[in-house]
PDB file of C-alpha atoms in Angstrom:
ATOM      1  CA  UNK A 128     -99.844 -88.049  33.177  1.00  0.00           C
ATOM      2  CA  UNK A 129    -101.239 -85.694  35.763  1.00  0.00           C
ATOM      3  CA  UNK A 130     -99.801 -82.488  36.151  1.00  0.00           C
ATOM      4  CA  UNK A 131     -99.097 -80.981  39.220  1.00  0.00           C
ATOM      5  CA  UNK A 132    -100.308 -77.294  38.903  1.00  0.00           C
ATOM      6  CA  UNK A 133     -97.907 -74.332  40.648  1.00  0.00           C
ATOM      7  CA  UNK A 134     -98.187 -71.134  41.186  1.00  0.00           C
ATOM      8  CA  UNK A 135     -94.850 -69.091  42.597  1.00  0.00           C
ATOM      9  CA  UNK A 136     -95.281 -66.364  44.340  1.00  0.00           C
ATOM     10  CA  UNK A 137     -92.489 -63.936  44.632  1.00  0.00           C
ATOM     11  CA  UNK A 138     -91.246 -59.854  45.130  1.00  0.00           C
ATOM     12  CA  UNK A 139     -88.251 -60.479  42.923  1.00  0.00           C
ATOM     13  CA  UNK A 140     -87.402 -62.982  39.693  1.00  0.00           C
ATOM     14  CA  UNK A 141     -83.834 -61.972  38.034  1.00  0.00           C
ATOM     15  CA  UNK A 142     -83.146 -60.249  35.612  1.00  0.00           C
ATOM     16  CA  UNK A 143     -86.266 -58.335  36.208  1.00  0.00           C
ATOM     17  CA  UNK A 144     -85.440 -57.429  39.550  1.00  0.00           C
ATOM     18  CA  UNK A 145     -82.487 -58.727  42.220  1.00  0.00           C
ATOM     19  CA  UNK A 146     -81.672 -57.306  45.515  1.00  0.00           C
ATOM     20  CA  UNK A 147     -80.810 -60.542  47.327  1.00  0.00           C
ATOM     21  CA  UNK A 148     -80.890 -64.218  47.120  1.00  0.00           C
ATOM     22  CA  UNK A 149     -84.287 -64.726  46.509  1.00  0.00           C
ATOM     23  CA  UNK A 150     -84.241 -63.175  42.941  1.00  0.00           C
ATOM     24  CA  UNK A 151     -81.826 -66.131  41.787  1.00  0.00           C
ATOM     25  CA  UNK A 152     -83.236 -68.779  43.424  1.00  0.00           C
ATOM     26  CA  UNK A 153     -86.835 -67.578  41.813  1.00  0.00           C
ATOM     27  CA  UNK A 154     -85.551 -67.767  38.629  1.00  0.00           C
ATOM     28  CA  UNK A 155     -83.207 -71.262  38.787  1.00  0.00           C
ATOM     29  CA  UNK A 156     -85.487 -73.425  40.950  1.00  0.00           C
ATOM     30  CA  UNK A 157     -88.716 -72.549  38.459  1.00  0.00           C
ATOM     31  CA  UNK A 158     -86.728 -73.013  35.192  1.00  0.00           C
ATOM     32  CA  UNK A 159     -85.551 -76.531  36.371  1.00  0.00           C
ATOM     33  CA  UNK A 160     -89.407 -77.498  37.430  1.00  0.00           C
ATOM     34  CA  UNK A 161     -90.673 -76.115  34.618  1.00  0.00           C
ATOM     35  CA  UNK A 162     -88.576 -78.915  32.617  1.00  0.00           C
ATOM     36  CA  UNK A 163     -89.971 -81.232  34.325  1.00  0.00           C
ATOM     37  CA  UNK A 164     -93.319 -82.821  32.160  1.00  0.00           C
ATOM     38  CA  UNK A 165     -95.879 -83.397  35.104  1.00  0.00           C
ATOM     39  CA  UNK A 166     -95.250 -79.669  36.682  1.00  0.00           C
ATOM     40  CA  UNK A 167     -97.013 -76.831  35.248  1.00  0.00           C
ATOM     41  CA  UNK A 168     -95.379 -73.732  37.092  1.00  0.00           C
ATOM     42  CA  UNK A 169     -96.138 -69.928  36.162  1.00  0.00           C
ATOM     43  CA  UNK A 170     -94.727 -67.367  38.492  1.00  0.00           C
ATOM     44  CA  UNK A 171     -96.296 -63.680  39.593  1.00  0.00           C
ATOM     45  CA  UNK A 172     -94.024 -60.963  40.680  1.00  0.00           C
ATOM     46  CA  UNK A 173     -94.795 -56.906  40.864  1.00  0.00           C
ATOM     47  CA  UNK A 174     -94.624 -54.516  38.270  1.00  0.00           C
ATOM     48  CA  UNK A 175     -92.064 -52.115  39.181  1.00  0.00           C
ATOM     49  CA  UNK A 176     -91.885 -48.995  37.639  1.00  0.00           C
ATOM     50  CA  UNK A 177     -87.945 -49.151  36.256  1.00  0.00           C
ATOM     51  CA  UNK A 178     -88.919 -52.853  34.750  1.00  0.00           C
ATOM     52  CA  UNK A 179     -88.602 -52.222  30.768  1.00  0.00           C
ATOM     53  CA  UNK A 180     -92.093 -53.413  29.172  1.00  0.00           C
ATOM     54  CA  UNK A 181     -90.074 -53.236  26.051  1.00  0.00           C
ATOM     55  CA  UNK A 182     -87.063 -55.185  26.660  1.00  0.00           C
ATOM     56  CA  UNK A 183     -88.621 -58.165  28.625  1.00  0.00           C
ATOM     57  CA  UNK A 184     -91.673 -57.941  25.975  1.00  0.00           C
ATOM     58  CA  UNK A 185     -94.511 -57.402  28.422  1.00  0.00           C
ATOM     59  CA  UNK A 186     -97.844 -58.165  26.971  1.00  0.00           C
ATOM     60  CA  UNK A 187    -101.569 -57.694  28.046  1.00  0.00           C
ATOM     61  CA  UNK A 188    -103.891 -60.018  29.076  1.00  0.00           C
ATOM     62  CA  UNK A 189    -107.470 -59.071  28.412  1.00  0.00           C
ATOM     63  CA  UNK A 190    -108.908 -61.050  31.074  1.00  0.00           C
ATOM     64  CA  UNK A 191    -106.303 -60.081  33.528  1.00  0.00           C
ATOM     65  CA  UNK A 192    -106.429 -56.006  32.375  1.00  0.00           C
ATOM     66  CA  UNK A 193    -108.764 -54.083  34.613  1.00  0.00           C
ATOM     67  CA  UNK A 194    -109.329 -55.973  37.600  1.00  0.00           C
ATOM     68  CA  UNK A 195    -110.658 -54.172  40.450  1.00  0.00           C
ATOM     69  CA  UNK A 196    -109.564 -55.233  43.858  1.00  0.00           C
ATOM     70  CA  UNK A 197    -111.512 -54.659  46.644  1.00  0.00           C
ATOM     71  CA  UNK A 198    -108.821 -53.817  49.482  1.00  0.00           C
ATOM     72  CA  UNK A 199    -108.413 -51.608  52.923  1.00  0.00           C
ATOM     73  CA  UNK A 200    -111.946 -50.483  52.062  1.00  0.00           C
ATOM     74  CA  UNK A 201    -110.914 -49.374  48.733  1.00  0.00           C
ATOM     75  CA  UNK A 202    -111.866 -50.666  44.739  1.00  0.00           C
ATOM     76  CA  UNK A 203    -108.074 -50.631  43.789  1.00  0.00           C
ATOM     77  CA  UNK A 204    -107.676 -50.882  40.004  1.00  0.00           C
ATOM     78  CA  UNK A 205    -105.304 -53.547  38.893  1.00  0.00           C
ATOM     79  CA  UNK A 206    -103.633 -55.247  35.674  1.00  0.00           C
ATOM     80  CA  UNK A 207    -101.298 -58.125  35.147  1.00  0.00           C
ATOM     81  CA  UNK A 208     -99.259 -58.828  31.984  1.00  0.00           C
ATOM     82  CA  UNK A 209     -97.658 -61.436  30.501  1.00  0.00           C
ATOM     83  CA  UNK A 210     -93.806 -62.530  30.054  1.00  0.00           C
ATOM     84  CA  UNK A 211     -91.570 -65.585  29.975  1.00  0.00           C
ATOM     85  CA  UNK A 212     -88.290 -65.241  32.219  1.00  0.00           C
ATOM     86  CA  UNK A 213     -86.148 -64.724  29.337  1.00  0.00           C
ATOM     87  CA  UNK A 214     -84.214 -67.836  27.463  1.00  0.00           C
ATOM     88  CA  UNK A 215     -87.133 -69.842  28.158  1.00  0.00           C
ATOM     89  CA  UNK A 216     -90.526 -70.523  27.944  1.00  0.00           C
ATOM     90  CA  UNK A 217     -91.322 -70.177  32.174  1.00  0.00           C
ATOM     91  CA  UNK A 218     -94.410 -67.724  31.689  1.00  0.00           C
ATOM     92  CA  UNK A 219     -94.533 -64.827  34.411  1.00  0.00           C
ATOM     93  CA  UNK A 220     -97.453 -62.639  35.027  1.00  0.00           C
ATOM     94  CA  UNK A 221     -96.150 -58.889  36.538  1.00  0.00           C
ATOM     95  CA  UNK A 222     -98.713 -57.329  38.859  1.00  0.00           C
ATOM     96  CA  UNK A 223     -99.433 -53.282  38.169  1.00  0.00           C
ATOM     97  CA  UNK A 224    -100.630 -50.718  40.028  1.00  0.00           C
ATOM     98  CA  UNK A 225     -99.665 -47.088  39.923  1.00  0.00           C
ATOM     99  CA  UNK A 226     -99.799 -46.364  43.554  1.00  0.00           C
ATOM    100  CA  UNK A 227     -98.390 -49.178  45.150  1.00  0.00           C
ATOM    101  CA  UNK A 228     -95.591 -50.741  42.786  1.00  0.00           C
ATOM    102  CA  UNK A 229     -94.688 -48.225  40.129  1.00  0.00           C
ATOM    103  CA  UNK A 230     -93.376 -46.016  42.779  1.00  0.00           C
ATOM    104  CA  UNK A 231     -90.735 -48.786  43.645  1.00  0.00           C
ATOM    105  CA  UNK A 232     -86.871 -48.301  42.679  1.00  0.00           C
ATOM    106  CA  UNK A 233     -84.521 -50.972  41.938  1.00  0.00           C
ATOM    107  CA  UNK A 234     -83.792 -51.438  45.920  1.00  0.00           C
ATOM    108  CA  UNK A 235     -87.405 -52.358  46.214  1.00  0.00           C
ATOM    109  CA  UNK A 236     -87.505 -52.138  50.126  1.00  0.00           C
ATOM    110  CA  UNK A 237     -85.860 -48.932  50.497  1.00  0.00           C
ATOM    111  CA  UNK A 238     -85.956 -45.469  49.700  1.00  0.00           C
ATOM    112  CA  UNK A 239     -81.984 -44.165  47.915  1.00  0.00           C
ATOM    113  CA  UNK A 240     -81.728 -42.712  51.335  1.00  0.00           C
ATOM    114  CA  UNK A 241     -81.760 -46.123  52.896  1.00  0.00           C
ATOM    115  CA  UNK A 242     -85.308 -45.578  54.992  1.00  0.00           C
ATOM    116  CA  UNK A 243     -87.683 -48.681  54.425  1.00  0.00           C
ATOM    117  CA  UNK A 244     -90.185 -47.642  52.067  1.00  0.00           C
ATOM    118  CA  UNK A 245     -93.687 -46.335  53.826  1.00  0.00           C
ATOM    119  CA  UNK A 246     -96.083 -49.149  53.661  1.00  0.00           C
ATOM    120  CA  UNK A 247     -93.949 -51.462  52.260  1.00  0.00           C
ATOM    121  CA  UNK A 248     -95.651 -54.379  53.965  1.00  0.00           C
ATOM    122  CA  UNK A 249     -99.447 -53.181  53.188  1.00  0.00           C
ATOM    123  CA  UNK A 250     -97.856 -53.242  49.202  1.00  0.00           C
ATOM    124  CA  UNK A 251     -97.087 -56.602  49.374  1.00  0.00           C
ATOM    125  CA  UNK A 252    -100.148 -57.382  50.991  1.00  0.00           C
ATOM    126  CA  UNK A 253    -101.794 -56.325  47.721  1.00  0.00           C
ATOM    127  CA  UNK A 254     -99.759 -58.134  45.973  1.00  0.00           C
ATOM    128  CA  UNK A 255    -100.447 -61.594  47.794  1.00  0.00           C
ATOM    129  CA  UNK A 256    -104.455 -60.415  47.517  1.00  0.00           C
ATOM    130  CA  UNK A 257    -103.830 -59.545  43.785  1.00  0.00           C
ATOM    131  CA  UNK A 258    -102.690 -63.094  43.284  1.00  0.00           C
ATOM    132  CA  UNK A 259    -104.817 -65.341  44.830  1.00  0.00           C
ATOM    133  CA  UNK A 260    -108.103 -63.283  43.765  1.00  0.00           C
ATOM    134  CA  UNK A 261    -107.247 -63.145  39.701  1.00  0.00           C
ATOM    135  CA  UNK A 262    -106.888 -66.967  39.663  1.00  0.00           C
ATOM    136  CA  UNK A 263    -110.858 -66.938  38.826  1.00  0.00           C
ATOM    137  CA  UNK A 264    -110.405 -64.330  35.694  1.00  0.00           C
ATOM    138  CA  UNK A 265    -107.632 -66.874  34.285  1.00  0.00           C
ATOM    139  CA  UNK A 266    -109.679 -69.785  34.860  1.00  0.00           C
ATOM    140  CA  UNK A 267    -106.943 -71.311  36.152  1.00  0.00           C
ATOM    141  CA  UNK A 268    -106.674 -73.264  39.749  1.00  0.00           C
ATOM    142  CA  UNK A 269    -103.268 -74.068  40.654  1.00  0.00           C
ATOM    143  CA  UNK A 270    -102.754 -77.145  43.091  1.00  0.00           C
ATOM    144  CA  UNK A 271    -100.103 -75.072  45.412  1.00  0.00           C
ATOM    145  CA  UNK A 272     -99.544 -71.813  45.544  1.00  0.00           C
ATOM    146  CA  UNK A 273     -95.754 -71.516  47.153  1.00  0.00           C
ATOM    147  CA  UNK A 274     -94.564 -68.060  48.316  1.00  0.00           C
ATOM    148  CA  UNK A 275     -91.656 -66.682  49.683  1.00  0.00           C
ATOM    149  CA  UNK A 276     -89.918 -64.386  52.916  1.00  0.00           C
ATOM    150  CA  UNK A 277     -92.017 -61.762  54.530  1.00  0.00           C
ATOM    151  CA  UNK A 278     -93.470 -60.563  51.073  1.00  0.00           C
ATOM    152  CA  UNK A 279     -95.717 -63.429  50.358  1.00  0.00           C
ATOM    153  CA  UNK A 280     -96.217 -64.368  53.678  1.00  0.00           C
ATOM    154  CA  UNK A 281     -99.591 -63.579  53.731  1.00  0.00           C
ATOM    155  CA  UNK A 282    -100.885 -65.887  51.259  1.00  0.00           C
ATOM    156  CA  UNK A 283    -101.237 -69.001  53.688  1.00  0.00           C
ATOM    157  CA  UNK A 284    -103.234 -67.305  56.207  1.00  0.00           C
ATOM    158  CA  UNK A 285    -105.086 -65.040  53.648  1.00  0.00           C
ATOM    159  CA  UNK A 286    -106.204 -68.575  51.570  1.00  0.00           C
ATOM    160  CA  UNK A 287    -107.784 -70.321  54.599  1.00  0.00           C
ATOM    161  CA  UNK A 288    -109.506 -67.344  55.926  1.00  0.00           C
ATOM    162  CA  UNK A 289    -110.833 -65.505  53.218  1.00  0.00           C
ATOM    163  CA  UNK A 290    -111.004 -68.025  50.092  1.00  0.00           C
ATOM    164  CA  UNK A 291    -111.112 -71.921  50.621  1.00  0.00           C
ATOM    165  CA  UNK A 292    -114.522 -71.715  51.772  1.00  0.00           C
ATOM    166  CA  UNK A 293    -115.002 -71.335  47.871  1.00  0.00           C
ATOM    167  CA  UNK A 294    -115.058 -74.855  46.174  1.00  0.00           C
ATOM    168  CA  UNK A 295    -112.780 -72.831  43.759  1.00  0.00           C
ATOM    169  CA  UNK A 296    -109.993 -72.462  45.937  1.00  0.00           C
ATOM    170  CA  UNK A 297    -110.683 -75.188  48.272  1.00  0.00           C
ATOM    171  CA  UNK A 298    -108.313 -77.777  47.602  1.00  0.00           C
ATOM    172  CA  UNK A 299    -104.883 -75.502  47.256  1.00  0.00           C
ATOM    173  CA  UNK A 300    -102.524 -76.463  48.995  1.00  0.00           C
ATOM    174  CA  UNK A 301     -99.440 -73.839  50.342  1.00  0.00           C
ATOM    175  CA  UNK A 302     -95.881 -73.972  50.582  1.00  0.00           C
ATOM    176  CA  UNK A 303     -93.766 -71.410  52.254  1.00  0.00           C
ATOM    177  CA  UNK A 304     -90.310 -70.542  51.186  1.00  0.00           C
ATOM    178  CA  UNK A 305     -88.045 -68.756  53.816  1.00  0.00           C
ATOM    179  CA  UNK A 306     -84.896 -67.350  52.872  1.00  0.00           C
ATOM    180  CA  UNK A 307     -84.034 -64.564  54.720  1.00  0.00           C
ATOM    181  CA  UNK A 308     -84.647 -63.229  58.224  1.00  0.00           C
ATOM    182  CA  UNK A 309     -84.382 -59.641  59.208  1.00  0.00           C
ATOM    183  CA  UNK A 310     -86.697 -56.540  60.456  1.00  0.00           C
ATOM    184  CA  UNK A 311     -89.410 -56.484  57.567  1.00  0.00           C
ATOM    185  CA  UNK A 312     -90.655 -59.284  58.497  1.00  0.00           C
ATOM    186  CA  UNK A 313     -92.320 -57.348  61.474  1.00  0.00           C
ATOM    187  CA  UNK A 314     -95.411 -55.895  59.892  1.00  0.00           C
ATOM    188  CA  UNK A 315     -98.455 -53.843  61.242  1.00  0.00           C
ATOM    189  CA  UNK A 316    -101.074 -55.556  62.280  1.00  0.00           C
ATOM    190  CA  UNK A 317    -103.509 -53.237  60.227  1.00  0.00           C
ATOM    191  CA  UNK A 318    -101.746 -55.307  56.683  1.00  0.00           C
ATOM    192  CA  UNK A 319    -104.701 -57.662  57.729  1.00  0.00           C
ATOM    193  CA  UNK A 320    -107.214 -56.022  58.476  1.00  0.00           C
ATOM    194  CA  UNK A 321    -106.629 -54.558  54.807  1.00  0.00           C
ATOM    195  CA  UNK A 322    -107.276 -57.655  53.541  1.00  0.00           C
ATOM    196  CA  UNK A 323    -110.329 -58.238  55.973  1.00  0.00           C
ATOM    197  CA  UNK A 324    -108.785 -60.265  58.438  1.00  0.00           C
ATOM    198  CA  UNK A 325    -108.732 -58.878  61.907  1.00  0.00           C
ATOM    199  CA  UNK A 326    -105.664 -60.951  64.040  1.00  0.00           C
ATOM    200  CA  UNK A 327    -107.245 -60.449  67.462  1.00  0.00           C
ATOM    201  CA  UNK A 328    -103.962 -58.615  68.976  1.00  0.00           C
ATOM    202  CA  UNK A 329    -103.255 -55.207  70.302  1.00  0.00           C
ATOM    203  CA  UNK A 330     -99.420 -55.458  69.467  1.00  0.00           C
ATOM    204  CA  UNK A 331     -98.174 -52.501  67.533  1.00  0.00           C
ATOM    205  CA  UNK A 332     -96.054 -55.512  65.314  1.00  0.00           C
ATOM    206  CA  UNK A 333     -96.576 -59.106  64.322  1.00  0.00           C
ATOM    207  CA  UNK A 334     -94.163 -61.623  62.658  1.00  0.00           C
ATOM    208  CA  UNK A 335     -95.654 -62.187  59.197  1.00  0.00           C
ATOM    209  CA  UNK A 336     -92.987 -65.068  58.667  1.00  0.00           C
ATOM    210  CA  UNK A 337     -94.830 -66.919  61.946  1.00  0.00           C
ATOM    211  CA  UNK A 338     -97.364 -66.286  60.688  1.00  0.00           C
ATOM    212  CA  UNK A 339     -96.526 -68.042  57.534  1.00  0.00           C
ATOM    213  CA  UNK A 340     -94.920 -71.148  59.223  1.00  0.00           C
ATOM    214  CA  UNK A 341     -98.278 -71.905  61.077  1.00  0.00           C
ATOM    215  CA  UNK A 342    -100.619 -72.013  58.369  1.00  0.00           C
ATOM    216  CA  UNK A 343     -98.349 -73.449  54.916  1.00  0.00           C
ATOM    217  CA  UNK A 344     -98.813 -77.268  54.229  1.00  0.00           C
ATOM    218  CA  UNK A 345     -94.950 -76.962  53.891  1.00  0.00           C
ATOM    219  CA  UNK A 346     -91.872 -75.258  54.393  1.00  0.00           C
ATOM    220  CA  UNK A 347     -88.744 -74.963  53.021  1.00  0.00           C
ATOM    221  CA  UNK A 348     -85.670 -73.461  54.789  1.00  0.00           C
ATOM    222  CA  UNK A 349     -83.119 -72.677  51.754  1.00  0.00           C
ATOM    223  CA  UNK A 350     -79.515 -73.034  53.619  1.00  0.00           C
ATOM    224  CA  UNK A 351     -78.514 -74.768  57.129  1.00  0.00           C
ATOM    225  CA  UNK A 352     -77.101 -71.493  58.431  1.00  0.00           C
ATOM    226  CA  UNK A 353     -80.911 -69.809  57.958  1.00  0.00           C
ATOM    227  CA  UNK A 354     -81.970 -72.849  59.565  1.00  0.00           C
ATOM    228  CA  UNK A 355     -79.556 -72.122  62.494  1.00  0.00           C
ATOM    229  CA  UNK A 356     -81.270 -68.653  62.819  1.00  0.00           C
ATOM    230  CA  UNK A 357     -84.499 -69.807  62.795  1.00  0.00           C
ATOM    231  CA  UNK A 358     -83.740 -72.160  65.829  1.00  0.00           C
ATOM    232  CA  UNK A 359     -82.266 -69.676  67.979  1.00  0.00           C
ATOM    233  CA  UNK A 360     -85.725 -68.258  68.009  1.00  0.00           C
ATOM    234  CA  UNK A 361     -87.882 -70.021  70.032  1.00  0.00           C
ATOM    235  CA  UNK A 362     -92.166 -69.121  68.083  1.00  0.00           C
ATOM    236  CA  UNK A 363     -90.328 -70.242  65.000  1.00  0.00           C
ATOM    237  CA  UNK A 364     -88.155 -73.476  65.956  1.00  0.00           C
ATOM    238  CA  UNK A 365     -91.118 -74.736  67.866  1.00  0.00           C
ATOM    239  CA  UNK A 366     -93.443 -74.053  64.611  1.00  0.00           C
ATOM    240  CA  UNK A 367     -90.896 -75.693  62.391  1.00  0.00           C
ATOM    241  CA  UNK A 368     -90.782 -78.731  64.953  1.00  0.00           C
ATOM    242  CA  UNK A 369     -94.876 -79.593  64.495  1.00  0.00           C
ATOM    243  CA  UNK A 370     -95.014 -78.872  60.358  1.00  0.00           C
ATOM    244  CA  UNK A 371     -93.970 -80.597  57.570  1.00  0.00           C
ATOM    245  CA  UNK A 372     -90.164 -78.828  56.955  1.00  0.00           C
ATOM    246  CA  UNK A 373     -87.284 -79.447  54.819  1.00  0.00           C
ATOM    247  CA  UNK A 374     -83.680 -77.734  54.565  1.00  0.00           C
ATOM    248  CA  UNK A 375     -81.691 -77.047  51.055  1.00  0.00           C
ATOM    249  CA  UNK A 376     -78.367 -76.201  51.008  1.00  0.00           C
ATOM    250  CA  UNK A 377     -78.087 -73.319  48.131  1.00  0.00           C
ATOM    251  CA  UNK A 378     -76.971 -70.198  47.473  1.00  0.00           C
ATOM    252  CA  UNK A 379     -76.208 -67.770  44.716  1.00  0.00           C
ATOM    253  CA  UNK A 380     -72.986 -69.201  43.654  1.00  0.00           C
ATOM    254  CA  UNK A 381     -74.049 -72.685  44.175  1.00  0.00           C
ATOM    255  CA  UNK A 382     -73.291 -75.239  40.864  1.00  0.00           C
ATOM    256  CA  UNK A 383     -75.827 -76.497  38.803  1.00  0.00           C
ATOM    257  CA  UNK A 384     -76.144 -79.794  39.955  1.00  0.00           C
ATOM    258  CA  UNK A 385     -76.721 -78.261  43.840  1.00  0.00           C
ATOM    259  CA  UNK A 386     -79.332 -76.288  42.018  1.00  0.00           C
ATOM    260  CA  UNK A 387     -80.776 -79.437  40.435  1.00  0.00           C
ATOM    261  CA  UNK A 388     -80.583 -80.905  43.663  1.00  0.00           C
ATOM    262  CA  UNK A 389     -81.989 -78.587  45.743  1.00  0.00           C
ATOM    263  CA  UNK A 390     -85.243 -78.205  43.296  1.00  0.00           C
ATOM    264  CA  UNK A 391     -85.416 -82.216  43.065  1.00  0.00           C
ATOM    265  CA  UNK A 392     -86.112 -82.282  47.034  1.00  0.00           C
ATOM    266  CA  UNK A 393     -88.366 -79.305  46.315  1.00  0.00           C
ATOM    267  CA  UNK A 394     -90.764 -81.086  43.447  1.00  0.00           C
ATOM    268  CA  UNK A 395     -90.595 -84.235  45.297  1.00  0.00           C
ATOM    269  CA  UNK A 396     -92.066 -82.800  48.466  1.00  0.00           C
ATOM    270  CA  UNK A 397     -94.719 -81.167  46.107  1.00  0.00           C
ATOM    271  CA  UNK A 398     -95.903 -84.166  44.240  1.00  0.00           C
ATOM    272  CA  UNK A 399     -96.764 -85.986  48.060  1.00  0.00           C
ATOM    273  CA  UNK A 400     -98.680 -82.117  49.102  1.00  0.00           C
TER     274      UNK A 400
END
């Protein structure tokens, strides 16, 4: 039996970290692919600073300690480690780096004072970079990477432009998870150009999550009333309209069979990527 390689992509996996919806749903739709036997799933998240190395049992990776990233001009020195989410054996790699993700507090977005943190977005533009570019030093090629909100939304764009003209990455295949729309989502322009991709546009703001929608082999809308948003907007509805898109219907206090469900629809749509 084949398996069907992923690799999922996200700013927040409870109990590690949880400021909305997306934390749950990272940790419930993995564990229930992961039981599956033809899916091989491993998730990456950031390393923030107040995660406890000692409690979640955090451990190196020699080929993944080290790594220097070359990003917005600068060689910026990276390491993963190693975890399992806990009460199972759904591996997790946490990205580190002192400047960018240590500094974060348990809002992750915002400062205590409530002001969005400064350069939030080029972080998590790292982060996607960080990601895609260590797959190499674990010798490991996943066949879709899936990512999710604003965060991740680079990946899609990032992996056509900069890496599947490498016979190593060529054949991955993206799937973009929205579950949330608000303000972050609105990122500077210069994000790209960080990861050496120049957009072409003089706007002071672009949508990352359009961005997302026009270059992922799929995407998945989480809850009908998100899906209600995203048609009131006319870029996005008209995106969602030409690509391959399907609609859960979950939420934090959904049961377990929704959950089971929901993440059924998700591995089926996988397996025909």
């Amino acid at each position: 039996m084949q398996q069907t390689k992923i690799y999922f992509l996200t700013s927040e996996v409870a109990p590690f970290s949880n400021t909305y919806d997306l934390s749950i749903f990272s940790q419930k739709v993995c564990k229930i692919l992961h039981d599956y036997e033809d899916i091989e799933i491993r998730l990456a998240q950031p390393k923030y600073g107040y995660i406890s190395e000692r409690k979640y049992i955090l451990r190196e990776v020699i080929r993944l300690k080290d790594m220097m990233i070359d990003f917005n001009q600068v060689e910026e020195l990276v390491n993963m480690k190693s975890a399992f989410i806990p009460h199972s054996r759904v591996q997790i790699y946490f990205t580190e780096s002192d400047s960018h993700f240590k500094p974060l507090s348990e809002l992750i977005y915002k400062s205590k004072n409530g002001r969005v943190v400064s350069n939030i977005d080029l972080r998590f533009a790292l982060f996607s970079q960080i990601c895609i570019e260590s797959l190499k030093s674990l010798f490991w090629v996943p066949d879709v990477l899936v990512c999710n909100d604003w965060q991740t939304a680079f990946v899609p764009l990032l992996l056509k432009e900069k890496f599947q003209s490498d016979e190593f990455y060529k054949k991955i295949k993206t799937v973009f998870i929205l579950h949330s729309l608000n303000d972050l989502r609105n990122i500077n322009p210069s994000c790209y150009s960080s990861l050496g991709i120049e957009l072409g546009t003089k706007a002071k703001s672009i949508d990352n999550i359009e961005l997302a929608f026009k270059h992922s082999d799929l995407i998945v809308i989480t809850n009908k009333k998100l899906l209600s948003e995203v048609k009131r907007r006319a870029t996005l509805s008209k995106l969602i309209n030409k690509n391959n898109c399907i609609t859960l219907d979950i939420g934090p206090k959904s049961e377990k069979d929704e959950w089971k469900e929901a993440s059924e629809a998700i591995y089926s749509k996988l397996k025909k990527l």
